[in-house]
Amino acid sequence: MATPALFKPLSLRSLEVQHRGWVSPMCQYSCDPVAAPGVPHDWHLMHLGSFAAGGAALILTEAAAVNAAGRISPRDAGLYNDEQAAGWERIVSFVHRHGVADTKIGAQLAHAGRKASTYWPFSGEKGSVPVSDGGWGTVGPGTAAFDGFAPPAAMTDEDIRAVIADFTASAVRAVDAGFDTIEVHGAHGYLLHQFQSPLVNDRTDTWGGDAAGRNRLTLAVVDAIRNVIPDSMPLLLRISATDWAEGGIGIEDSVHLASQAAEHGVDLIDVSSGGAVAHQRIQPGPGYQTGFAARIRRETGIATGTVGLLTSPGQAEHVVATGQADGVFIARAALRDPHWWLRAAFELGHDMRWAPQYERAVPRHAF
């Protein structure tokens, strides 16, 4: 039987990814905000390690903030000090040792901007965390707040250049920790997306105005990281292909950004959508974002990954086999079934290695 498209390898620079089924970044909001802020620990190792044992070929970490103020919540992970880097290095080593698909792992580097210092989803609270409860002041392109959050301080040119330096330093830490790739988080209404979106960025200086100005920070971060990581290491960029709101980013804007990103050394666009404003009108459905990835791939030639309500192996196989994307990122479906990729291989008729400890459970007739 021919190898299913989902299980064919993909080369990104010198990185060989064994198949096209990957783990999307998923924040766990599980770091200790007092004893070890931003430091990943046993929960993160178990969470990501289960996907490695379950057959994922590429795992992206949750958003790792590039400085303390860039964390989405006080319980978010970071990659801006040595203790955090050591925590990630332990997880990277574990994934490399136990991944049954020669699993690769990438660090997603992020800054939440005006959406930082918020309560985590299962806290029982909503909105911004006050300083008295462990929160901090936030920053953004301007002073307009995301609905229900505290207003940010408008970033100065010096602030912006400091954030670029923070992304660069975190990238160096990621390389030193043994990560196989890096993804820049430029989506979901976080800082880089805030600068990209005309619904948020009303600056008139070099970091705003037209599309070139609004995309300048994202491309500057890409350039800075590309300059400090090995040429052999692929660089990924997650974007929101549309703001789902009138006057915001549309797919044409994202095609243009993806084309520029490719020229600046990005190797794959991880295509998501939304998050810039609360009044967005998303139209969800199975694979509802895949068309964006397909258009970017078709019109720019850059590799793309797609995500969003892709839950079954048959769906994922169809997306890759028809050339809509080069890879499929699995999120909530992976939380429900950390062995999603082993099940996918069985359902698609692909012979995939299992961990020897689990071989007695290899299915013969039904998963």
mmCIF file of C-alpha atoms in Angstrom:
data_model
loop_
_atom_site.group_PDB
_atom_site.id
_atom_site.type_symbol
_atom_site.label_atom_id
_atom_site.label_comp_id
_atom_site.label_asym_id
_atom_site.label_seq_id
_atom_site.Cartn_x
_atom_site.Cartn_y
_atom_site.Cartn_z
ATOM 1 C CA MET A 1 0.000 0.000 0.000
ATOM 2 C CA ALA A 2 1.276 3.463 -0.881
ATOM 3 C CA THR A 3 2.321 5.675 2.009
ATOM 4 C CA PRO A 4 -0.505 8.049 2.980
ATOM 5 C CA ALA A 5 0.271 11.704 2.259
ATOM 6 C CA LEU A 6 -0.022 12.479 5.971
ATOM 7 C CA PHE A 7 2.823 10.083 6.715
ATOM 8 C CA LYS A 8 5.318 11.229 4.120
ATOM 9 C CA PRO A 9 8.377 13.083 5.464
ATOM 10 C CA LEU A 10 8.945 16.792 5.029
ATOM 11 C CA SER A 11 12.282 18.593 4.889
ATOM 12 C CA LEU A 12 12.572 22.139 6.228
ATOM 13 C CA ARG A 13 16.140 23.276 5.640
ATOM 14 C CA SER A 14 18.185 20.457 7.199
ATOM 15 C CA LEU A 15 15.406 19.321 9.530
ATOM 16 C CA GLU A 16 13.736 16.082 8.457
ATOM 17 C CA VAL A 17 10.242 15.784 9.931
ATOM 18 C CA GLN A 18 9.066 12.188 9.702
ATOM 19 C CA HIS A 19 5.438 12.937 8.835
ATOM 20 C CA ARG A 20 2.922 15.780 8.454
ATOM 21 C CA GLY A 21 0.918 15.355 11.692
ATOM 22 C CA TRP A 22 2.045 17.899 14.279
ATOM 23 C CA VAL A 23 1.144 19.333 17.699
ATOM 24 C CA SER A 24 -0.154 22.887 17.784
ATOM 25 C CA PRO A 25 0.988 25.217 20.585
ATOM 26 C CA MET A 26 -1.412 24.964 23.538
ATOM 27 C CA CYS A 27 -0.943 27.115 26.634
ATOM 28 C CA GLN A 28 -1.186 25.157 29.895
ATOM 29 C CA TYR A 29 -1.165 28.073 32.385
ATOM 30 C CA SER A 30 0.651 25.773 34.800
ATOM 31 C CA CYS A 31 3.875 27.491 35.880
ATOM 32 C CA ASP A 32 4.262 28.458 39.528
ATOM 33 C CA PRO A 33 3.907 32.254 39.489
ATOM 34 C CA VAL A 34 5.654 32.704 42.848
ATOM 35 C CA ALA A 35 8.282 29.996 43.320
ATOM 36 C CA ALA A 36 9.353 29.640 39.683
ATOM 37 C CA PRO A 37 7.697 32.149 37.330
ATOM 38 C CA GLY A 38 7.739 31.011 33.707
ATOM 39 C CA VAL A 39 9.562 27.744 34.445
ATOM 40 C CA PRO A 40 8.139 24.597 32.785
ATOM 41 C CA HIS A 41 8.048 21.565 35.058
ATOM 42 C CA ASP A 42 6.705 18.002 35.332
ATOM 43 C CA TRP A 43 3.256 18.870 33.970
ATOM 44 C CA HIS A 44 4.790 20.286 30.796
ATOM 45 C CA LEU A 45 7.091 17.275 30.439
ATOM 46 C CA MET A 46 4.159 14.880 30.807
ATOM 47 C CA HIS A 47 1.934 16.928 28.505
ATOM 48 C CA LEU A 48 4.419 17.224 25.638
ATOM 49 C CA GLY A 49 6.052 13.851 26.279
ATOM 50 C CA SER A 50 2.724 12.070 25.851
ATOM 51 C CA PHE A 51 2.476 13.413 22.302
ATOM 52 C CA ALA A 52 6.001 12.195 21.541
ATOM 53 C CA ALA A 53 5.081 8.710 22.738
ATOM 54 C CA GLY A 54 1.832 9.019 20.808
ATOM 55 C CA GLY A 55 3.543 9.399 17.452
ATOM 56 C CA ALA A 56 3.630 13.148 16.750
ATOM 57 C CA ALA A 57 6.431 14.065 14.348
ATOM 58 C CA LEU A 58 6.723 17.719 15.386
ATOM 59 C CA ILE A 59 5.669 19.338 18.644
ATOM 60 C CA LEU A 60 5.476 23.077 19.201
ATOM 61 C CA THR A 61 5.558 24.309 22.783
ATOM 62 C CA GLU A 62 3.014 26.621 24.257
ATOM 63 C CA ALA A 63 3.776 30.322 23.938
ATOM 64 C CA ALA A 64 7.039 30.995 25.754
ATOM 65 C CA ALA A 65 7.255 34.673 26.628
ATOM 66 C CA VAL A 66 10.401 36.562 25.690
ATOM 67 C CA ASN A 67 10.228 38.732 28.799
ATOM 68 C CA ALA A 68 8.261 38.733 32.037
ATOM 69 C CA ALA A 69 5.811 41.405 30.861
ATOM 70 C CA GLY A 70 5.071 39.380 27.735
ATOM 71 C CA ARG A 71 3.394 36.499 29.575
ATOM 72 C CA ILE A 72 -0.309 36.075 28.889
ATOM 73 C CA SER A 73 -0.875 35.310 32.558
ATOM 74 C CA PRO A 74 1.264 35.002 35.698
ATOM 75 C CA ARG A 75 1.141 31.218 35.173
ATOM 76 C CA ASP A 76 2.510 31.303 31.617
ATOM 77 C CA ALA A 77 5.825 29.852 30.490
ATOM 78 C CA GLY A 78 8.826 31.907 29.489
ATOM 79 C CA LEU A 79 12.214 31.541 27.853
ATOM 80 C CA TYR A 80 13.980 34.630 29.153
ATOM 81 C CA ASN A 81 16.195 33.306 31.954
ATOM 82 C CA ASP A 82 18.484 30.380 32.713
ATOM 83 C CA GLU A 83 16.058 28.543 35.003
ATOM 84 C CA GLN A 84 13.385 28.523 32.302
ATOM 85 C CA ALA A 85 15.898 27.412 29.681
ATOM 86 C CA ALA A 86 16.973 24.522 31.912
ATOM 87 C CA GLY A 87 13.349 23.459 32.328
ATOM 88 C CA TRP A 88 12.841 23.446 28.573
ATOM 89 C CA GLU A 89 16.132 21.621 27.965
ATOM 90 C CA ARG A 90 14.913 18.759 30.167
ATOM 91 C CA ILE A 91 11.688 18.527 28.149
ATOM 92 C CA VAL A 92 13.485 18.716 24.797
ATOM 93 C CA SER A 93 15.795 15.882 25.847
ATOM 94 C CA PHE A 94 12.837 13.776 26.969
ATOM 95 C CA VAL A 95 10.974 14.291 23.683
ATOM 96 C CA HIS A 96 14.072 13.418 21.661
ATOM 97 C CA ARG A 97 14.671 10.240 23.676
ATOM 98 C CA HIS A 98 11.107 8.939 23.682
ATOM 99 C CA GLY A 99 9.483 10.202 20.476
ATOM 100 C CA VAL A 100 8.456 7.168 18.452
ATOM 101 C CA ALA A 101 8.453 9.160 15.200
ATOM 102 C CA ASP A 102 11.932 10.621 15.740
ATOM 103 C CA THR A 103 9.958 13.507 17.197
ATOM 104 C CA LYS A 104 11.196 17.059 16.724
ATOM 105 C CA ILE A 105 10.267 19.919 19.017
ATOM 106 C CA GLY A 106 10.098 23.656 18.446
ATOM 107 C CA ALA A 107 9.843 26.633 20.801
ATOM 108 C CA GLN A 108 7.087 29.134 20.148
ATOM 109 C CA LEU A 109 8.367 32.577 21.169
ATOM 110 C CA ALA A 110 5.770 35.186 22.044
ATOM 111 C CA HIS A 111 4.865 38.489 23.658
ATOM 112 C CA ALA A 112 1.244 39.078 24.615
ATOM 113 C CA GLY A 113 1.348 42.883 24.434
ATOM 114 C CA ARG A 114 -1.949 44.424 25.561
ATOM 115 C CA LYS A 115 -3.378 40.931 26.177
ATOM 116 C CA ALA A 116 -0.770 40.169 28.869
ATOM 117 C CA SER A 117 -1.257 40.020 32.653
ATOM 118 C CA THR A 118 -4.654 38.306 32.417
ATOM 119 C CA TYR A 119 -6.234 35.642 34.574
ATOM 120 C CA TRP A 120 -5.764 32.096 33.330
ATOM 121 C CA PRO A 121 -8.895 30.311 32.005
ATOM 122 C CA PHE A 122 -9.521 28.062 35.027
ATOM 123 C CA SER A 123 -8.831 30.735 37.677
ATOM 124 C CA GLY A 124 -12.480 31.636 38.158
ATOM 125 C CA GLU A 125 -11.671 35.256 37.330
ATOM 126 C CA LYS A 126 -11.691 37.262 34.120
ATOM 127 C CA GLY A 127 -9.865 40.277 32.770
ATOM 128 C CA SER A 128 -6.545 41.815 33.760
ATOM 129 C CA VAL A 129 -4.694 40.735 36.881
ATOM 130 C CA PRO A 130 -4.037 43.791 39.097
ATOM 131 C CA VAL A 131 -0.546 44.447 40.398
ATOM 132 C CA SER A 132 -1.803 43.676 43.896
ATOM 133 C CA ASP A 133 -2.626 40.136 42.746
ATOM 134 C CA GLY A 134 0.632 39.493 40.863
ATOM 135 C CA GLY A 135 -0.123 41.342 37.632
ATOM 136 C CA TRP A 136 1.794 44.092 35.847
ATOM 137 C CA GLY A 137 1.380 46.955 33.431
ATOM 138 C CA THR A 138 1.026 46.012 29.767
ATOM 139 C CA VAL A 139 2.235 47.566 26.513
ATOM 140 C CA GLY A 140 0.951 47.787 22.965
ATOM 141 C CA PRO A 141 1.133 49.843 19.776
ATOM 142 C CA GLY A 142 -1.101 52.441 21.437
ATOM 143 C CA THR A 143 -3.205 52.935 24.546
ATOM 144 C CA ALA A 144 -6.437 51.283 23.366
ATOM 145 C CA ALA A 145 -7.337 48.299 25.538
ATOM 146 C CA PHE A 146 -8.610 44.922 24.439
ATOM 147 C CA ASP A 147 -12.242 44.686 25.596
ATOM 148 C CA GLY A 148 -12.398 44.052 29.340
ATOM 149 C CA PHE A 149 -8.650 44.415 29.886
ATOM 150 C CA ALA A 150 -6.608 47.230 31.403
ATOM 151 C CA PRO A 151 -5.301 49.805 28.912
ATOM 152 C CA PRO A 152 -1.666 49.373 27.856
ATOM 153 C CA ALA A 153 1.092 51.929 27.651
ATOM 154 C CA ALA A 154 2.019 52.944 24.111
ATOM 155 C CA MET A 155 5.446 51.561 23.241
ATOM 156 C CA THR A 156 8.228 53.957 22.429
ATOM 157 C CA ASP A 157 10.767 53.270 19.716
ATOM 158 C CA GLU A 158 13.173 52.246 22.480
ATOM 159 C CA ASP A 159 10.582 49.828 23.904
ATOM 160 C CA ILE A 160 10.068 48.242 20.492
ATOM 161 C CA ARG A 161 13.764 47.737 19.899
ATOM 162 C CA ALA A 162 14.103 46.231 23.372
ATOM 163 C CA VAL A 163 11.391 43.677 22.528
ATOM 164 C CA ILE A 164 13.212 42.744 19.323
ATOM 165 C CA ALA A 165 16.316 42.172 21.438
ATOM 166 C CA ASP A 166 14.285 40.028 23.839
ATOM 167 C CA PHE A 167 13.032 37.821 20.995
ATOM 168 C CA THR A 168 16.635 37.478 19.838
ATOM 169 C CA ALA A 169 17.925 36.496 23.280
ATOM 170 C CA SER A 170 15.139 33.929 23.698
ATOM 171 C CA ALA A 171 15.992 32.435 20.313
ATOM 172 C CA VAL A 172 19.596 31.965 21.427
ATOM 173 C CA ARG A 173 18.356 30.242 24.585
ATOM 174 C CA ALA A 174 16.113 27.991 22.470
ATOM 175 C CA VAL A 175 19.068 26.910 20.331
ATOM 176 C CA ASP A 176 21.184 26.258 23.407
ATOM 177 C CA ALA A 177 18.338 24.218 24.964
ATOM 178 C CA GLY A 178 18.391 21.877 21.961
ATOM 179 C CA PHE A 179 15.175 22.860 20.213
ATOM 180 C CA ASP A 180 14.962 21.750 16.577
ATOM 181 C CA THR A 181 13.081 24.782 15.317
ATOM 182 C CA ILE A 182 11.575 28.081 16.463
ATOM 183 C CA GLU A 183 8.162 29.553 15.772
ATOM 184 C CA VAL A 184 7.507 33.286 16.071
ATOM 185 C CA HIS A 185 4.005 33.919 17.419
ATOM 186 C CA GLY A 186 2.527 36.627 15.236
ATOM 187 C CA ALA A 187 -1.139 35.713 15.675
ATOM 188 C CA HIS A 188 -4.173 35.697 17.989
ATOM 189 C CA GLY A 189 -4.073 39.344 18.958
ATOM 190 C CA TYR A 190 -0.724 39.210 20.720
ATOM 191 C CA LEU A 191 1.929 41.883 20.313
ATOM 192 C CA LEU A 192 3.167 41.251 16.766
ATOM 193 C CA HIS A 193 -0.397 40.784 15.512
ATOM 194 C CA GLN A 194 -1.408 43.978 17.361
ATOM 195 C CA PHE A 195 1.150 45.852 15.294
ATOM 196 C CA GLN A 196 -0.006 44.137 12.077
ATOM 197 C CA SER A 197 -3.712 44.897 12.473
ATOM 198 C CA PRO A 198 -5.113 48.290 11.433
ATOM 199 C CA LEU A 199 -7.865 47.706 14.001
ATOM 200 C CA VAL A 200 -5.269 47.992 16.780
ATOM 201 C CA ASN A 201 -2.263 49.862 15.364
ATOM 202 C CA ASP A 202 -3.044 53.518 14.755
ATOM 203 C CA ARG A 203 0.575 54.709 14.926
ATOM 204 C CA THR A 204 1.865 57.189 12.373
ATOM 205 C CA ASP A 205 5.581 56.534 12.871
ATOM 206 C CA THR A 206 7.762 53.921 11.179
ATOM 207 C CA TRP A 207 6.011 51.132 13.151
ATOM 208 C CA GLY A 208 2.536 51.987 11.862
ATOM 209 C CA GLY A 209 0.620 53.628 9.065
ATOM 210 C CA ASP A 210 0.538 51.507 5.923
ATOM 211 C CA ALA A 211 0.984 47.730 5.696
ATOM 212 C CA ALA A 212 4.756 48.084 5.407
ATOM 213 C CA GLY A 213 4.892 49.979 8.689
ATOM 214 C CA ARG A 214 2.467 47.662 10.465
ATOM 215 C CA ASN A 215 4.389 44.549 9.372
ATOM 216 C CA ARG A 216 7.775 46.077 10.205
ATOM 217 C CA LEU A 217 7.973 44.708 13.756
ATOM 218 C CA THR A 218 7.144 41.148 12.724
ATOM 219 C CA LEU A 219 9.771 41.183 9.987
ATOM 220 C CA ALA A 220 12.323 42.837 12.271
ATOM 221 C CA VAL A 221 11.838 40.026 14.794
ATOM 222 C CA VAL A 222 12.194 37.454 12.004
ATOM 223 C CA ASP A 223 15.395 39.108 10.786
ATOM 224 C CA ALA A 224 16.869 39.285 14.277
ATOM 225 C CA ILE A 225 16.163 35.632 15.018
ATOM 226 C CA ARG A 226 17.322 34.428 11.616
ATOM 227 C CA ASN A 227 20.647 36.182 12.277
ATOM 228 C CA VAL A 228 21.346 34.292 15.530
ATOM 229 C CA ILE A 229 20.092 30.771 14.821
ATOM 230 C CA PRO A 230 21.928 28.250 12.643
ATOM 231 C CA ASP A 231 21.281 28.565 8.936
ATOM 232 C CA SER A 232 20.302 24.897 8.995
ATOM 233 C CA MET A 233 17.472 25.526 11.502
ATOM 234 C CA PRO A 234 14.029 26.238 10.043
ATOM 235 C CA LEU A 235 12.076 29.248 11.253
ATOM 236 C CA LEU A 236 8.272 29.204 11.456
ATOM 237 C CA LEU A 237 5.830 32.098 11.729
ATOM 238 C CA ARG A 238 2.287 31.794 13.068
ATOM 239 C CA ILE A 239 -0.123 34.380 11.691
ATOM 240 C CA SER A 240 -3.795 35.222 11.918
ATOM 241 C CA ALA A 241 -4.828 35.158 8.275
ATOM 242 C CA THR A 242 -7.887 37.314 8.950
ATOM 243 C CA ASP A 243 -9.163 39.449 11.809
ATOM 244 C CA TRP A 244 -12.743 38.352 11.042
ATOM 245 C CA ALA A 245 -13.756 42.017 11.401
ATOM 246 C CA GLU A 246 -14.443 44.829 8.974
ATOM 247 C CA GLY A 247 -11.412 47.030 8.393
ATOM 248 C CA GLY A 248 -9.003 44.445 9.751
ATOM 249 C CA ILE A 249 -6.484 42.085 8.213
ATOM 250 C CA GLY A 250 -7.799 39.972 5.336
ATOM 251 C CA ILE A 251 -6.341 37.072 3.411
ATOM 252 C CA GLU A 252 -4.809 39.376 0.798
ATOM 253 C CA ASP A 253 -2.830 41.114 3.537
ATOM 254 C CA SER A 254 -1.670 37.766 4.877
ATOM 255 C CA VAL A 255 -0.558 36.528 1.468
ATOM 256 C CA HIS A 256 1.574 39.661 1.228
ATOM 257 C CA LEU A 257 3.015 39.190 4.731
ATOM 258 C CA ALA A 258 3.775 35.518 4.037
ATOM 259 C CA SER A 259 5.580 36.437 0.832
ATOM 260 C CA GLN A 260 7.682 38.986 2.709
ATOM 261 C CA ALA A 261 8.356 36.536 5.523
ATOM 262 C CA ALA A 262 9.670 33.990 3.040
ATOM 263 C CA GLU A 263 12.072 36.582 1.654
ATOM 264 C CA HIS A 264 13.278 37.240 5.211
ATOM 265 C CA GLY A 265 14.052 33.589 5.918
ATOM 266 C CA VAL A 266 10.827 32.052 7.226
ATOM 267 C CA ASP A 267 10.376 28.455 6.071
ATOM 268 C CA LEU A 268 6.768 27.697 7.010
ATOM 269 C CA ILE A 269 3.685 29.768 7.808
ATOM 270 C CA ASP A 270 1.493 28.325 10.563
ATOM 271 C CA VAL A 271 -1.906 29.680 9.529
ATOM 272 C CA SER A 272 -4.504 30.472 12.165
ATOM 273 C CA SER A 273 -6.900 33.434 12.454
ATOM 274 C CA GLY A 274 -8.589 35.967 14.715
ATOM 275 C CA GLY A 275 -7.847 37.329 18.158
ATOM 276 C CA ALA A 276 -7.070 40.992 17.497
ATOM 277 C CA VAL A 277 -10.433 42.388 18.600
ATOM 278 C CA ALA A 278 -13.336 41.133 20.656
ATOM 279 C CA HIS A 279 -15.973 42.088 18.068
ATOM 280 C CA GLN A 280 -14.677 39.535 15.539
ATOM 281 C CA ARG A 281 -17.238 37.350 13.789
ATOM 282 C CA ILE A 282 -15.651 33.944 13.275
ATOM 283 C CA GLN A 283 -17.398 31.372 11.101
ATOM 284 C CA PRO A 284 -16.107 28.071 12.533
ATOM 285 C CA GLY A 285 -16.514 24.655 10.973
ATOM 286 C CA PRO A 286 -14.376 21.615 10.143
ATOM 287 C CA GLY A 287 -11.161 22.886 8.575
ATOM 288 C CA TYR A 288 -12.496 26.453 8.491
ATOM 289 C CA GLN A 289 -8.980 27.932 8.335
ATOM 290 C CA THR A 290 -7.508 25.512 5.807
ATOM 291 C CA GLY A 291 -8.546 27.625 2.831
ATOM 292 C CA PHE A 292 -6.316 30.422 4.112
ATOM 293 C CA ALA A 293 -3.323 28.078 4.310
ATOM 294 C CA ALA A 294 -4.080 26.751 0.833
ATOM 295 C CA ARG A 295 -4.198 30.212 -0.713
ATOM 296 C CA ILE A 296 -0.970 31.339 0.982
ATOM 297 C CA ARG A 297 0.769 28.149 -0.158
ATOM 298 C CA ARG A 298 -0.550 28.485 -3.713
ATOM 299 C CA GLU A 299 0.214 32.179 -4.187
ATOM 300 C CA THR A 300 3.578 32.418 -2.413
ATOM 301 C CA GLY A 301 5.108 28.948 -2.709
ATOM 302 C CA ILE A 302 6.011 28.878 0.989
ATOM 303 C CA ALA A 303 5.170 25.774 3.026
ATOM 304 C CA THR A 304 2.130 26.100 5.265
ATOM 305 C CA GLY A 305 0.582 24.351 8.220
ATOM 306 C CA THR A 306 -3.124 24.448 8.998
ATOM 307 C CA VAL A 307 -5.091 24.142 12.228
ATOM 308 C CA GLY A 308 -8.656 24.401 13.461
ATOM 309 C CA LEU A 309 -11.398 21.777 13.911
ATOM 310 C CA LEU A 310 -9.306 19.161 12.135
ATOM 311 C CA THR A 311 -10.081 16.144 14.273
ATOM 312 C CA SER A 312 -10.063 12.984 12.172
ATOM 313 C CA PRO A 313 -7.214 11.215 10.361
ATOM 314 C CA GLY A 314 -9.298 11.244 7.183
ATOM 315 C CA GLN A 315 -9.606 15.030 7.312
ATOM 316 C CA ALA A 316 -5.892 15.468 7.844
ATOM 317 C CA GLU A 317 -5.031 13.065 5.048
ATOM 318 C CA HIS A 318 -7.351 14.900 2.638
ATOM 319 C CA VAL A 319 -5.802 18.287 3.475
ATOM 320 C CA VAL A 320 -2.262 17.109 2.775
ATOM 321 C CA ALA A 321 -3.095 14.842 -0.169
ATOM 322 C CA THR A 322 -4.899 17.641 -2.006
ATOM 323 C CA GLY A 323 -2.073 20.133 -1.443
ATOM 324 C CA GLN A 324 -4.007 22.496 0.800
ATOM 325 C CA ALA A 325 -1.194 22.507 3.376
ATOM 326 C CA ASP A 326 2.125 20.820 3.984
ATOM 327 C CA GLY A 327 1.241 19.802 7.529
ATOM 328 C CA VAL A 328 -1.689 19.609 9.924
ATOM 329 C CA PHE A 329 -1.437 20.940 13.471
ATOM 330 C CA ILE A 330 -3.618 19.049 15.948
ATOM 331 C CA ALA A 331 -4.736 20.774 19.166
ATOM 332 C CA ARG A 332 -7.873 19.840 21.131
ATOM 333 C CA ALA A 333 -8.100 16.456 19.428
ATOM 334 C CA ALA A 334 -4.628 15.716 20.799
ATOM 335 C CA LEU A 335 -5.728 16.644 24.316
ATOM 336 C CA ARG A 336 -8.550 14.131 23.994
ATOM 337 C CA ASP A 337 -6.258 11.490 22.503
ATOM 338 C CA PRO A 338 -2.498 11.972 23.027
ATOM 339 C CA HIS A 339 -1.943 8.943 20.764
ATOM 340 C CA TRP A 340 -3.860 10.522 17.878
ATOM 341 C CA TRP A 341 -1.013 9.879 15.420
ATOM 342 C CA LEU A 342 -0.760 6.161 16.199
ATOM 343 C CA ARG A 343 -4.508 5.881 15.641
ATOM 344 C CA ALA A 344 -4.222 7.888 12.419
ATOM 345 C CA ALA A 345 -1.534 5.561 11.111
ATOM 346 C CA PHE A 346 -3.714 2.541 11.861
ATOM 347 C CA GLU A 347 -6.817 4.043 10.235
ATOM 348 C CA LEU A 348 -4.880 5.098 7.126
ATOM 349 C CA GLY A 349 -3.123 1.743 6.796
ATOM 350 C CA HIS A 350 0.367 2.987 7.625
ATOM 351 C CA ASP A 351 2.773 0.837 9.619
ATOM 352 C CA MET A 352 4.094 3.046 12.412
ATOM 353 C CA ARG A 353 6.454 2.103 15.210
ATOM 354 C CA TRP A 354 5.083 2.019 18.753
ATOM 355 C CA ALA A 355 7.036 2.438 21.970
ATOM 356 C CA PRO A 356 8.177 -1.067 22.971
ATOM 357 C CA GLN A 357 6.446 -0.660 26.336
ATOM 358 C CA TYR A 358 3.128 -0.311 24.462
ATOM 359 C CA GLU A 359 3.621 -2.897 21.713
ATOM 360 C CA ARG A 360 1.213 -5.354 23.358
ATOM 361 C CA ALA A 361 -1.533 -2.815 22.593
ATOM 362 C CA VAL A 362 -0.862 -2.539 18.843
ATOM 363 C CA PRO A 363 -4.315 -2.966 17.257
ATOM 364 C CA ARG A 364 -5.082 -5.855 14.923
ATOM 365 C CA HIS A 365 -8.650 -5.125 13.899
ATOM 366 C CA ALA A 366 -9.839 -1.895 15.537
ATOM 367 C CA PHE A 367 -8.167 0.889 17.483
#
